[in-house]
Amino acid sequence: MANQEENLKNIIAHAKEYGFVFPSSEIYDGLSAAYDYGPLGSELKNNIKQYWWKAMVQMNENIVGIDASIFMHPTTWKASGHTDAFNDPLIDNKDSKKRYRADVLVEEWVAKIEAKIDKEVTKAAKRFADSFDETQFRATNPRVLANQEKIDAANNRFKTAMEADDLDGVRQLIIDLDIADPVSGSRNWTDVRQFNLMFSTEMGAMADGASTIYLRPETAQGIFVNFLNVQKTARMKIPFGIAQIGKAFRNEIIARQFIFRMREFEQMEMQFFVRPGEEMKWYEYWKEARLKWHLTLGISEDKYKFHDHLKMAHYANAAADIEYNFPFGFKELEGIHSRTDFDLKQHEEYSGKKLQYFDPEINENYVPYVIETSLGLDRMFLAIISDAIRNEVLKDGSSRVVMAIPNFLAPYKAAIMPLTKKDGSPEKAREILNTLKMDFNCQYDEKDSIGKRYRRQDAIGTPISITIDHESLDDNTVTIRDRDTMEQERVSIDNLHSIITDKLRLK
Ligand code: GAP
């Protein structure tokens, strides 16, 4: 635990030192759960967005993109259920005065028991070596079975209580599971209350009869209300998807863990409209497709896992998270939800307008079912930087901090560095920069020793450093240095464009 905290602190410090992420309004001591992306952070964030957009919109013939407004007609949120049901159950500890989400307290209790099971399995695997059969062990070992029974019972009680809106039942479960405040150890809990997460504001001057509107808590509704506009204008045939990237706002009860849980954040969402009855096929399809997308980033597969939901959002009939092993453990990175025809039907009812599709193949009108993929851009950013930052001890005993960001996402693709500030090297370096900068974001850097410059580029994740020396003027060659291997190579200036292109190619 202490190690995890230390690790997260290092990531936050690194992100600030090199201009990736700053606390919001820091000169006023910051604003809780709001962050600003700095020069390198906004480059990385834009690159992640572009990569998602390319993979989801531009590489899929049957997906198109939109950019809907953040403000929507207030009835949108009545129809979608957010006004009444977008709540988190919260509980306070009377001694520590800390506030928690009741569902998170139960989830953390479950994770502890799961860890006990995993420990038993690891111990047994060591003891039985090659003859160990994990499936059989999990199905028969009495201690594993007893713990699994405890987990199932707790999950079932929680699900039943939440479905019945039985908040006393949720509190009783927390007491029966003997859950203590993680900060103070106290078990002195208040009642559980529901807390709506939407931010509201006024639109228009009071004299004009201002109305209360909401900052959207998800981008998805901008897609649902535009379903027919998009289907008709883009001439889409079911199955098809509508994607969008944009800000969402939630008044989170507990907002900590850096950019993992913010009150203002960005989502990359896609709603895939399908024929009723085919939703489970497409749900499985998108679960697999989205995991594959994550794996193309080159982050190790064991950092991801699926988590099937017990507590479903009010609109879903099946839901799973792609969880990522963040510095504070496995947590939700992306949600894949089967949203049925809930949203479109609700908007039909509240707007009085038909939101149906005529399917020429079966000669029928229907309200499509929807599979949604919803990825938090900021969480993706955190996943990438936390995987990338490495402290390496080198062969000569010295050390370096390197950010092994996937090359194609790196803020700068190449650093252009004249070895000295004289003898025409800077001019030659700028000449090279001018030939590359249209296609690649490059940084020109002539300050400090070459060793220091290499370290700086390592620390911000630049895949290639290009050094121009006095020979470059004579023989049109430069030295390139690879961020990851630190190997150096002499290459012709004429080949730089294709060398960088190759480095950025997604395998
Ligand atoms: N439209 C469905 C939806 O919004 P969600 O599971 O509530 O579903 C989707 O959110 C994704 O948005 C999450 O998987 C997460 O990556 C991101 N997200 C949600 N709340 C967030 C927050 N407070 N801060 C940062 N990212 C958040």
GROMACS .gro file of N, CA and C and ligand atoms in nm, residues 82 86 217-221 248 250 252 255 259-269 271 309 313 315 321-322 332-335 337 339 372-380, ligand 1:
model
  156
   82HIS      N    1  -3.152   1.037  -1.549
   82HIS     CA    2  -3.045   1.091  -1.465
   82HIS      C    3  -3.097   1.181  -1.353
   86PHE      N    4  -2.952   0.913  -1.117
   86PHE     CA    5  -2.805   0.917  -1.130
   86PHE      C    6  -2.745   0.952  -0.994
  217PRO      N    7  -2.372   1.473  -1.765
  217PRO     CA    8  -2.292   1.378  -1.689
  217PRO      C    9  -2.236   1.265  -1.775
  218GLU      N   10  -2.281   1.256  -1.899
  218GLU     CA   11  -2.226   1.160  -1.996
  218GLU      C   12  -2.248   1.220  -2.134
  219THR      N   13  -2.162   1.185  -2.229
  219THR     CA   14  -2.178   1.241  -2.364
  219THR      C   15  -2.287   1.166  -2.442
  220ALA      N   16  -2.321   1.047  -2.395
  220ALA     CA   17  -2.410   0.957  -2.470
  220ALA      C   18  -2.543   1.021  -2.511
  221GLN      N   19  -2.601   1.103  -2.423
  221GLN     CA   20  -2.735   1.154  -2.455
  221GLN      C   21  -2.734   1.245  -2.579
  248ALA      N   22  -1.755   1.569  -1.979
  248ALA     CA   23  -1.869   1.531  -1.896
  248ALA      C   24  -1.839   1.579  -1.754
  250ARG      N   25  -1.941   1.548  -1.328
  250ARG     CA   26  -2.011   1.476  -1.220
  250ARG      C   27  -1.963   1.530  -1.086
  252GLU      N   28  -1.870   1.427  -0.806
  252GLU     CA   29  -1.829   1.303  -0.738
  252GLU      C   30  -1.819   1.324  -0.587
  255ALA      N   31  -1.350   1.241  -0.466
  255ALA     CA   32  -1.272   1.261  -0.586
  255ALA      C   33  -1.126   1.263  -0.543
  259ILE      N   34  -0.600   1.213  -1.167
  259ILE     CA   35  -0.697   1.234  -1.275
  259ILE      C   36  -0.790   1.114  -1.295
  260PHE      N   37  -0.784   1.016  -1.202
  260PHE     CA   38  -0.870   0.898  -1.217
  260PHE      C   39  -1.018   0.935  -1.196
  261ARG      N   40  -1.046   1.012  -1.092
  261ARG     CA   41  -1.185   1.049  -1.066
  261ARG      C   42  -1.193   1.200  -1.051
  262MET      N   43  -1.244   1.265  -1.155
  262MET     CA   44  -1.250   1.411  -1.154
  262MET      C   45  -1.395   1.457  -1.161
  263ARG      N   46  -1.415   1.583  -1.133
  263ARG     CA   47  -1.552   1.636  -1.144
  263ARG      C   48  -1.578   1.688  -1.285
  264GLU      N   49  -1.471   1.720  -1.357
  264GLU     CA   50  -1.482   1.755  -1.499
  264GLU      C   51  -1.384   1.664  -1.572
  265PHE      N   52  -1.434   1.587  -1.666
  265PHE     CA   53  -1.346   1.491  -1.734
  265PHE      C   54  -1.393   1.473  -1.878
  266GLU      N   55  -1.320   1.391  -1.951
  266GLU     CA   56  -1.356   1.373  -2.091
  266GLU      C   57  -1.387   1.226  -2.120
  267GLN      N   58  -1.489   1.205  -2.202
  267GLN     CA   59  -1.525   1.067  -2.239
  267GLN      C   60  -1.509   1.048  -2.389
  268MET      N   61  -1.479   0.925  -2.428
  268MET     CA   62  -1.478   0.888  -2.570
  268MET      C   63  -1.581   0.775  -2.579
  269GLU      N   64  -1.698   0.810  -2.632
  269GLU     CA   65  -1.809   0.714  -2.627
  269GLU      C   66  -1.857   0.678  -2.768
  271GLN      N   67  -2.207   0.475  -2.943
  271GLN     CA   68  -2.332   0.401  -2.928
  271GLN      C   69  -2.352   0.322  -3.056
  309HIS      N   70  -2.053  -0.642  -1.423
  309HIS     CA   71  -2.123  -0.562  -1.322
  309HIS      C   72  -2.230  -0.641  -1.249
  313ALA      N   73  -2.614   0.013  -1.408
  313ALA     CA   74  -2.671   0.147  -1.419
  313ALA      C   75  -2.820   0.130  -1.456
  315TYR      N   76  -2.997   0.204  -1.692
  315TYR     CA   77  -3.035   0.183  -1.831
  315TYR      C   78  -2.987   0.050  -1.889
  321ASP      N   79  -1.682  -0.388  -1.719
  321ASP     CA   80  -1.575  -0.289  -1.725
  321ASP      C   81  -1.450  -0.356  -1.778
  322ILE      N   82  -1.373  -0.280  -1.856
  322ILE     CA   83  -1.235  -0.322  -1.878
  322ILE      C   84  -1.158  -0.253  -1.766
  332GLU      N   85  -1.183   0.052  -1.290
  332GLU     CA   86  -1.250   0.070  -1.421
  332GLU      C   87  -1.179   0.171  -1.510
  333LEU      N   88  -1.154   0.125  -1.633
  333LEU     CA   89  -1.095   0.213  -1.734
  333LEU      C   90  -1.202   0.246  -1.839
  334GLU      N   91  -1.274   0.142  -1.881
  334GLU     CA   92  -1.374   0.160  -1.986
  334GLU      C   93  -1.497   0.075  -1.953
  335GLY      N   94  -1.615   0.126  -1.988
  335GLY     CA   95  -1.737   0.048  -1.967
  335GLY      C   96  -1.796   0.005  -2.099
  337HIS      N   97  -2.157  -0.137  -2.224
  337HIS     CA   98  -2.292  -0.154  -2.168
  337HIS      C   99  -2.392  -0.192  -2.275
  339ARG      N  100  -2.741  -0.122  -2.346
  339ARG     CA  101  -2.836  -0.024  -2.291
  339ARG      C  102  -2.978  -0.051  -2.337
  372GLU      N  103  -2.304   0.021  -2.593
  372GLU     CA  104  -2.223   0.142  -2.574
  372GLU      C  105  -2.082   0.104  -2.531
  373THR      N  106  -1.983   0.172  -2.590
  373THR     CA  107  -1.848   0.160  -2.535
  373THR      C  108  -1.810   0.299  -2.483
  374SER      N  109  -1.764   0.306  -2.360
  374SER     CA  110  -1.742   0.437  -2.297
  374SER      C  111  -1.608   0.439  -2.225
  375LEU      N  112  -1.515   0.512  -2.285
  375LEU     CA  113  -1.379   0.515  -2.230
  375LEU      C  114  -1.349   0.654  -2.175
  376GLY      N  115  -1.295   0.659  -2.054
  376GLY     CA  116  -1.256   0.787  -1.996
  376GLY      C  117  -1.119   0.827  -2.051
  377LEU      N  118  -1.114   0.942  -2.117
  377LEU     CA  119  -0.989   0.986  -2.177
  377LEU      C  120  -0.881   1.009  -2.070
  378ASP      N  121  -0.922   1.069  -1.960
  378ASP     CA  122  -0.824   1.100  -1.855
  378ASP      C  123  -0.771   0.971  -1.790
  379ARG      N  124  -0.860   0.873  -1.777
  379ARG     CA  125  -0.813   0.745  -1.721
  379ARG      C  126  -0.718   0.675  -1.818
  380MET      N  127  -0.747   0.689  -1.949
  380MET     CA  128  -0.657   0.629  -2.048
  380MET      C  129  -0.520   0.697  -2.040
  508GAP     N1  130  -2.229   0.667  -2.089
  508GAP     C1  131  -2.195   0.568  -1.997
  508GAP     C2  132  -2.113   0.614  -1.888
  508GAP     O1  133  -2.093   0.734  -1.871
  508GAP     P1  134  -1.968   0.533  -1.686
  508GAP     O2  135  -1.920   0.393  -1.653
  508GAP     O3  136  -2.037   0.608  -1.580
  508GAP     O4  137  -2.061   0.515  -1.813
  508GAP     C3  138  -1.773   0.575  -1.851
  508GAP     O5  139  -1.844   0.617  -1.738
  508GAP     C4  140  -1.625   0.600  -1.834
  508GAP     O6  141  -1.603   0.738  -1.805
  508GAP     C5  142  -1.562   0.526  -1.717
  508GAP     O7  143  -1.524   0.396  -1.754
  508GAP     C6  144  -1.442   0.613  -1.686
  508GAP     O8  145  -1.334   0.580  -1.770
  508GAP     C7  146  -1.490   0.752  -1.720
  508GAP     N2  147  -1.529   0.825  -1.598
  508GAP     C8  148  -1.645   0.815  -1.530
  508GAP     N3  149  -1.645   0.898  -1.425
  508GAP     C9  150  -1.526   0.961  -1.424
  508GAP    C10  151  -1.465   1.060  -1.341
  508GAP     N4  152  -1.530   1.112  -1.238
  508GAP     N5  153  -1.339   1.102  -1.370
  508GAP    C11  154  -1.273   1.052  -1.478
  508GAP     N6  155  -1.326   0.960  -1.560
  508GAP    C12  156  -1.451   0.914  -1.535
   0.00000   0.00000   0.00000
